[in-house]
Amino acid sequence: PNPATSDFIAPTININEFKYINERPVDEISLAFFYKPHTITLLAVSIIGVMYFAFVRDQTNIEENIWAGILCVIFFFLIISVLAFPNGPFTRPHPAVWRMLFGLSVLYLMALQFLMFQDHKSIMGIFWWFDPSLRDFHIDMEKEYGVNCSDLSFQRFWSHVDVFAWGHFLGWAFKAILIRHMGILWAISVMWEITEIAFAHLLPNFAECWWDAIILDVLVCNGLGIYCGLKICKLLEMREYKWASIRDISSTKGKLKRAVLQFTPESWTHVRWLDPKCTYMRFFAVTQLIMLWQITELNTFFLKHIFEMPPNHPVVLGRLLFVGCFTAPSVRQYYIYITDTRCKRVGTQCWVYIAILVSEAILCIKNGKELFERTQVINIVVWLAIQAGFSILFLLGCVAWHRYCNTDESREDSPIKHPREFNDTRDIFGDSKDLSPKNTPTRSKSQTSTFKDD
């Protein structure tokens, strides 16, 4: 068909919309060396390195041999990830970082599939092989929070401001930076406390004093975290993003500063999960996001309870770190999918993240039969009803706020109303080759605000 007709342009834009969130091209390349393919060099270096360690290292210890084999598998899988996997919606500091992160998420999903077909004793044997000290830990050794609630002294209150309180604060600041919507954040925060009440008969550390749950958790830690996270988002929105090539900077200090800024977002804008004219499908998609977030948090506590790991164990902390990193591109891909009608497919990182979420839940249910046999069914039914009801009420309140109170913002159109402009074939087909600061147009602040890139 004629490229000038709409029959040709419409399907091209639809294809690119998915490519924009699944494998975003680099808009401006300052140092071409870091963005050119070096596949032959990488293959040669990898093979030489593996051959060296395979022939030189001591092979008398079978455990060290297994560890070396596992690390070699991970190493080569990450290399394949850089060569073959998509980088997702982000390009800073480099697409290879996000491709390796996606590769790690795939490896974690494969590990969950393997563990799903093992019994509890075999899984614990694997963990004990990784860390023999876990044999001496039992879950009843954790700190109890729901005792002596009548003691309202300052010393008692201050004793609860521990490392987990700081974890609450930092975690909610991170969630605020990802979601960037006060109504959704407060809905997740309040309903998480309801979730703790519903599952307190299964997880003892969910039992908290009323002042701990309401004042310390919701108002202080979660509230301050949400406030600080949204303040950071506001500051990043107000910043003007004009990037100079590192080759055009003369001073050494300027070059170092530009190198450090490579690890900051390329652009940042306000998101609109909901607006007065949003469809019912988007409304229920946001409700689904809130429910999935509750399950993600529950998986964290059930995994360490069923497989008996202390909260500060490297496996627990490493999972939290990687899941947090997986969530960043997943939330962006989910946001574009539900707000832009031209995007017909969910991003691959979001797909893998949901698969990880479901796999973790299945693993917990399968290996925690004795724990879930004590489940009070009425608690779970009421919890599900409250979760669904509160999610809908919170979101209806957000829509009403946009419609009647926040009138200036409500007049703005939803992201689905503004098609992105395509300057040339590189924008349409996602080809970032031969881009340089000289032939790449400068992106103004207004241009970067149409579609977001973090």
Short mmCIF file of C-alpha atoms in Angstrom, two decimals, residues 273-274 278-292 334 338 388 391-392 395-396:
data_model
loop_
_atom_site.label_atom_id
_atom_site.label_comp_id
_atom_site.label_asym_id
_atom_site.label_seq_id
_atom_site.Cartn_x
_atom_site.Cartn_y
_atom_site.Cartn_z
CA TRP A 273 -3.50 6.56 35.99
CA LEU A 274 -7.04 7.93 36.27
CA CYS A 278 -11.16 7.11 31.93
CA THR A 279 -12.84 3.91 30.75
CA TYR A 280 -14.15 1.15 32.99
CA MET A 281 -11.43 -1.17 31.69
CA ARG A 282 -8.72 1.17 32.90
CA PHE A 283 -10.54 1.58 36.21
CA PHE A 284 -10.58 -2.16 36.83
CA ALA A 285 -7.00 -2.52 35.53
CA VAL A 286 -5.84 -0.11 38.26
CA THR A 287 -7.90 -2.07 40.79
CA GLN A 288 -6.11 -5.20 39.60
CA LEU A 289 -2.76 -3.44 40.11
CA ILE A 290 -3.65 -2.77 43.76
CA MET A 291 -4.63 -6.40 44.31
CA LEU A 292 -1.46 -7.71 42.66
CA TYR A 334 1.60 -1.94 32.65
CA ILE A 338 -3.75 0.28 30.24
CA ALA A 388 -12.14 -5.38 46.26
CA SER A 391 -9.98 -0.61 45.94
CA ILE A 392 -13.10 0.45 44.05
CA LEU A 395 -10.37 4.78 42.93
CA LEU A 396 -13.88 6.23 42.67
#
